[in-house]
CSV table of C-alpha atoms in Angstrom, one decimal:
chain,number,residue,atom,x,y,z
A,1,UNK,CA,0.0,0.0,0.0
A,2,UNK,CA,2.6,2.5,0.5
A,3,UNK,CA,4.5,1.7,-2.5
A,4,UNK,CA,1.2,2.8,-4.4
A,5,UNK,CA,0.8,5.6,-2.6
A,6,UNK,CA,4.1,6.9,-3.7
A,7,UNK,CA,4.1,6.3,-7.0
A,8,UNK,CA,0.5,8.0,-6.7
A,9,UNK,CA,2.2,11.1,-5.1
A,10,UNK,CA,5.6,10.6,-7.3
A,11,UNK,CA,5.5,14.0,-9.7
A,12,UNK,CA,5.1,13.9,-13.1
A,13,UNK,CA,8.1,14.0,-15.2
A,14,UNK,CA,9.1,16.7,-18.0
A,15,UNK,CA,8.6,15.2,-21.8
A,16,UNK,CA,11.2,17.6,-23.6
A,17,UNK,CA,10.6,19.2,-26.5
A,18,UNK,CA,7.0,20.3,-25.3
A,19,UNK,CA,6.2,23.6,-24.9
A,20,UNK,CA,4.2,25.3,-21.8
A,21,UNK,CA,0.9,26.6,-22.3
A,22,UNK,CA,0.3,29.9,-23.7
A,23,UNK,CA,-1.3,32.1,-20.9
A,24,UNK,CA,-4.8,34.5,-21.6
A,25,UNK,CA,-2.3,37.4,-20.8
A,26,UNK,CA,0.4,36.7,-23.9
A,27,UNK,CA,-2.8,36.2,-26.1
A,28,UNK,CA,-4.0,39.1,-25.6
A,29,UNK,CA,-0.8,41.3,-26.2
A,30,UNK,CA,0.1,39.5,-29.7
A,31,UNK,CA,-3.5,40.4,-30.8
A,32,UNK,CA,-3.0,43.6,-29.3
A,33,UNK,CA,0.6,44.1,-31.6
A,34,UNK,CA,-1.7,42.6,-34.5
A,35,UNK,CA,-4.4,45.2,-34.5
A,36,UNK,CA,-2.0,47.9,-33.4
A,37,UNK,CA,0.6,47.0,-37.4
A,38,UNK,CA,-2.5,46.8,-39.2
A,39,UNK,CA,-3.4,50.3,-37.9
A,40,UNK,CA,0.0,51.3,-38.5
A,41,UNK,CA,-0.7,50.3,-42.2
A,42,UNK,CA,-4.0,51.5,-43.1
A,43,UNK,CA,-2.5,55.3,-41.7
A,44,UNK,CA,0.4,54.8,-44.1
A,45,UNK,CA,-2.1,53.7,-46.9
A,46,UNK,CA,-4.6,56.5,-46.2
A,47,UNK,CA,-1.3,59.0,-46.2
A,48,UNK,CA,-0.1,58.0,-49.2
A,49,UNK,CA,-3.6,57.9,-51.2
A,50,UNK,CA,-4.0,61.8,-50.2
A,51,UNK,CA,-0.4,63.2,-51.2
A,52,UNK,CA,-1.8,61.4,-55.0
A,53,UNK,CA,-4.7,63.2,-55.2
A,54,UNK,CA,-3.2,66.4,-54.1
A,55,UNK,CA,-0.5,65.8,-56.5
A,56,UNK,CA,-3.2,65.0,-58.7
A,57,UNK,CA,-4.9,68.0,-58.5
A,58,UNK,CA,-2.3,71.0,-58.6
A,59,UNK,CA,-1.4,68.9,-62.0
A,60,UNK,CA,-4.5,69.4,-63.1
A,61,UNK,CA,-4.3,73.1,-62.0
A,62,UNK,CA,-1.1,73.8,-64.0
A,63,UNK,CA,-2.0,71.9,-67.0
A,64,UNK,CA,-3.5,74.3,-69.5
A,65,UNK,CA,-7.0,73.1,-70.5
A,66,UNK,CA,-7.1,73.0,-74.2
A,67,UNK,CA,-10.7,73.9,-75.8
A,68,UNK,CA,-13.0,70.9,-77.6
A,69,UNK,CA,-12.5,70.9,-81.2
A,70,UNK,CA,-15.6,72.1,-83.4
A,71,UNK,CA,-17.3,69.8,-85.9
A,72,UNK,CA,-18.6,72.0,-88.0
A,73,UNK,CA,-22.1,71.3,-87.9
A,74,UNK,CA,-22.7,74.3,-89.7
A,75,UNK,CA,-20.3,74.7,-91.8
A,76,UNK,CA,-21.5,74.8,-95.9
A,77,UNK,CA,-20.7,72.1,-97.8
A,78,UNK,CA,-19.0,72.9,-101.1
A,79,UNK,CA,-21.1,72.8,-104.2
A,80,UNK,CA,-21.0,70.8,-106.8
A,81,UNK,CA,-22.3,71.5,-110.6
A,82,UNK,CA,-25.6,70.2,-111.2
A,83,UNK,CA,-27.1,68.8,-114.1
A,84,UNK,CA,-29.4,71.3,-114.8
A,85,UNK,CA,-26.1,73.3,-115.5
A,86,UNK,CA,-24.8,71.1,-117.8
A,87,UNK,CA,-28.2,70.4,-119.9
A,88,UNK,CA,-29.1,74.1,-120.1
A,89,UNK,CA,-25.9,75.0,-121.2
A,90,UNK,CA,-25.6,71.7,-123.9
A,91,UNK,CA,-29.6,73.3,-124.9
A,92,UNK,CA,-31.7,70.7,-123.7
A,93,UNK,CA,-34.3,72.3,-121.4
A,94,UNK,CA,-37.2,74.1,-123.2
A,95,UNK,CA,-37.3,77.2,-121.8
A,96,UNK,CA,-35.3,80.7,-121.9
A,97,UNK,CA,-35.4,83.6,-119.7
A,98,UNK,CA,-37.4,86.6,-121.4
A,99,UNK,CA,-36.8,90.4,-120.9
A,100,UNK,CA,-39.3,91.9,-122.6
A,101,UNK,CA,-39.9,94.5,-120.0
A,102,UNK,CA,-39.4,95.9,-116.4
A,103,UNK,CA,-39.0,92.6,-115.4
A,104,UNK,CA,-37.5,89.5,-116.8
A,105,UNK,CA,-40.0,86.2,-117.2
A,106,UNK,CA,-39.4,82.4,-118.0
A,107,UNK,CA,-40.6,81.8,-121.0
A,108,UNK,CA,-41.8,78.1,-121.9
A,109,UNK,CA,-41.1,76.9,-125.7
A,110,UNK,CA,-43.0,73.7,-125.2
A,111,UNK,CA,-46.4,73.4,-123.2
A,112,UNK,CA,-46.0,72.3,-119.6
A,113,UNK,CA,-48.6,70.1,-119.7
A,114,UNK,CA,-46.7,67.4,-122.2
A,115,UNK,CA,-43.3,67.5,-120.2
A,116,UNK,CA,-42.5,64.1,-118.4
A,117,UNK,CA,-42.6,65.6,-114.9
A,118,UNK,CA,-40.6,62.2,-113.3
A,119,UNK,CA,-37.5,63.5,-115.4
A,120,UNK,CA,-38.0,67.2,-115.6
A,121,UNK,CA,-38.8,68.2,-112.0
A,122,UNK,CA,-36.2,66.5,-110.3
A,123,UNK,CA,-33.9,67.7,-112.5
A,124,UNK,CA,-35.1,71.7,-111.7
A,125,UNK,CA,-35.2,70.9,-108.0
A,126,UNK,CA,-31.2,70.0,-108.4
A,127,UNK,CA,-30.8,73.6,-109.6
A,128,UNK,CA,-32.0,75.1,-106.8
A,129,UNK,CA,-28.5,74.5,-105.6
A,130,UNK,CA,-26.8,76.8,-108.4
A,131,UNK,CA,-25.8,80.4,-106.9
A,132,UNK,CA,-25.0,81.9,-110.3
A,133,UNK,CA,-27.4,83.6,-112.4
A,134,UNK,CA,-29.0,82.5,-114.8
A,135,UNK,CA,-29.1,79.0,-113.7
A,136,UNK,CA,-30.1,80.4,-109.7
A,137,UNK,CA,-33.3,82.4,-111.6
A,138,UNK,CA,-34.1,79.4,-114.4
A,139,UNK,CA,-34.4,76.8,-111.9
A,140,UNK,CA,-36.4,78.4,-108.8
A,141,UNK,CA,-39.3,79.5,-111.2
A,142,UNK,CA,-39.3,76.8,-114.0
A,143,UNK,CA,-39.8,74.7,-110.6
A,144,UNK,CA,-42.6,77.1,-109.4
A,145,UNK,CA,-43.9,77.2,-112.9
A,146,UNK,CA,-44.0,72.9,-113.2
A,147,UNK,CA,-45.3,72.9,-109.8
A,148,UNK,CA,-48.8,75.2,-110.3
A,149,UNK,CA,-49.5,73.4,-113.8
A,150,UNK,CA,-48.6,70.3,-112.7
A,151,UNK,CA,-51.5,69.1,-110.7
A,152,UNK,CA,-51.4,65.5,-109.4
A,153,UNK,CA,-48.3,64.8,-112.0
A,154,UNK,CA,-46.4,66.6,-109.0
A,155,UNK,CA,-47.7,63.2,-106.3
A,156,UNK,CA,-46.5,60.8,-108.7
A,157,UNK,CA,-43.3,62.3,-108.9
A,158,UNK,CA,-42.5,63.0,-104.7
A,159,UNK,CA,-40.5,59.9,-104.7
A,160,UNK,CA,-38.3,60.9,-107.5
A,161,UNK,CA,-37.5,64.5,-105.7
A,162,UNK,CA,-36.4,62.8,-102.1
A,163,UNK,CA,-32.7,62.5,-103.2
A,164,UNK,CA,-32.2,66.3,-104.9
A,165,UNK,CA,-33.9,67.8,-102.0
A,166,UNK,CA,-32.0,65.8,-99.5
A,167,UNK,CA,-28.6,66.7,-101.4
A,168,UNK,CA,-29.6,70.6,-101.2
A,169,UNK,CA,-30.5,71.0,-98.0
A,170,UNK,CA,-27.3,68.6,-97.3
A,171,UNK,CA,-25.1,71.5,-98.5
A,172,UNK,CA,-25.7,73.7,-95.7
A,173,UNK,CA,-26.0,76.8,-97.4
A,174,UNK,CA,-28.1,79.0,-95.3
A,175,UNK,CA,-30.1,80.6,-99.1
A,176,UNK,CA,-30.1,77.5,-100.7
A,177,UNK,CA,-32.0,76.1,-97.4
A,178,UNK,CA,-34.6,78.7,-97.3
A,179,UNK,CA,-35.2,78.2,-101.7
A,180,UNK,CA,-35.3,74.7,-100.8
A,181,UNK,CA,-38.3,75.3,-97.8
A,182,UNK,CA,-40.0,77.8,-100.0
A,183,UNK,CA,-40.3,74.6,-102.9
A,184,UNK,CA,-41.3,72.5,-100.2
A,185,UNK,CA,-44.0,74.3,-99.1
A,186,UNK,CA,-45.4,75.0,-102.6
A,187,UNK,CA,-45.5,71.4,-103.4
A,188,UNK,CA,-47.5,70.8,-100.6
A,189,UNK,CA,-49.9,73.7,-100.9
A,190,UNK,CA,-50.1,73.1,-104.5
A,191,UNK,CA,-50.6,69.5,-104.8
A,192,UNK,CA,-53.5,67.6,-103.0
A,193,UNK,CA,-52.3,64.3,-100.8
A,194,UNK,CA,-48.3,65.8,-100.8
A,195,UNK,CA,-47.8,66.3,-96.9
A,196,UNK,CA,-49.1,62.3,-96.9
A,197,UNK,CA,-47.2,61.1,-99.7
A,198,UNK,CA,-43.9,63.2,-98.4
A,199,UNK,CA,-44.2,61.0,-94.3
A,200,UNK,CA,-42.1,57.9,-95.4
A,201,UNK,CA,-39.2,60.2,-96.4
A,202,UNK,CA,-39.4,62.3,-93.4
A,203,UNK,CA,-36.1,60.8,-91.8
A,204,UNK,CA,-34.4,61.9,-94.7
A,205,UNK,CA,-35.4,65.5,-95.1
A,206,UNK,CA,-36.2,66.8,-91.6
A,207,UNK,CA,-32.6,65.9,-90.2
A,208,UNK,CA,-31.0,69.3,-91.1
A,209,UNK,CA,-34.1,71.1,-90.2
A,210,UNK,CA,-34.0,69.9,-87.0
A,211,UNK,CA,-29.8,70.9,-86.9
A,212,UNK,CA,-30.7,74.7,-87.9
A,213,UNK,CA,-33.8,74.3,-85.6
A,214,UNK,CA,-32.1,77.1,-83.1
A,215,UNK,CA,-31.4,79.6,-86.2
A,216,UNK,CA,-33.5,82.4,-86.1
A,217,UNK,CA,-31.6,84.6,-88.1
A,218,UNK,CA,-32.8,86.4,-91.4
A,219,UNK,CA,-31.5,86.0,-94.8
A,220,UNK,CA,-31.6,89.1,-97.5
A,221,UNK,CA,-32.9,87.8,-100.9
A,222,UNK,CA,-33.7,84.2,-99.8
């Protein structure tokens, strides 16, 4: 019995290589070190981030700021001859300009009535673009003059005068656009069923009017 009760008793002997249990107070101070680098850190981070945009900014500050480049929305487009130049000038359109009188006249050597209005009044709407006398004063009332005689010849023809009216009003000339509008608005007082007839091509014409929407300006001898 006493034997057992000193082995019992006997202490415990030391396996090396073991370490000793870490105590609550060490704990605490290495996650106290921990939190205290990371702070250390985010500081340095936060530090540097602010110097950059400072730096940032006084760059910006120097740096001249150069000015957006134009486009030239409304800039004109240069002109190109038309064909109603080149056939009045080869003698294929019936009609001269008359000055008998104050005031000079168109005068008609055919009747208007037997003129093939699909070929002949898209061909005067082209030469609404022409600046230069006479072709400027030929074309502006020979189209005036095919548009009151035409009657419904002018309807059957509105397909045939999309692409001349979108290539004048595509050169941006400020008179040439207001000759253009003037036409326009003939052909659709004029002819019965135009304003109809002219919806399917709307996307096509009413792109530079709504780009000169905010002109207000006036035009002499438009």
């Amino acid at each position: 019995m006493d034997r057992r009760r000193a082995e019992t008793k006997a202490p415990a002997k030391k396996v090396p290589g073991k370490a000793k249990p870490e105590t609550k107070s060490s704990n605490k101070e290495d996650q106290f070190s921990r939190a205290s680098g990371r702070l250390k850190e985010l500081q340095k981070n936060t530090v540097s981030s602010a110097s950059r945009v400072k730096a940032a900014a006084s760059n910006q500050s120097v740096a001249p700021k150069s000015p957006p480049k134009s486009t030239n929305a409304y800039k004109a487009r240069p002109i190109e001859k038309t064909k109603f130049r080149y056939f009045y000038d080869r003698g294929d359109l019936p009609l001269r300009i008359n000055f008998n009188g104050a005031v000079r006249k168109v005068q008609w050597q055919v009747d208007i009535t037997t003129l093939d209005y699909t070929h002949y009044l898209p061909l005067f709407i082209e030469g609404l673009r022409e600046l230069d006398e006479p072709y400027k004063f030929l074309a502006l009332n020979g189209t005036l003059d095919l548009l009151e005689k035409g009657g419904d010849r002018s309807l059957t023809s509105i397909p045939h005068l999309i692409l001349p009216m979108k290539q004048n009003l595509m050169t941006r000339q400020p008179q040439i656009l207001c000759t253009q509008m003037k036409v326009l608005q003939k052909l659709v007082l004029l002819c019965p069923y135009a304003g109809e007839a002219l919806v399917p091509y709307y996307r096509q014409l009413l792109t530079i009017f709504n780009l000169f929407i905010t002109k207000r300006g006036t035009i002499q001898n438009a």
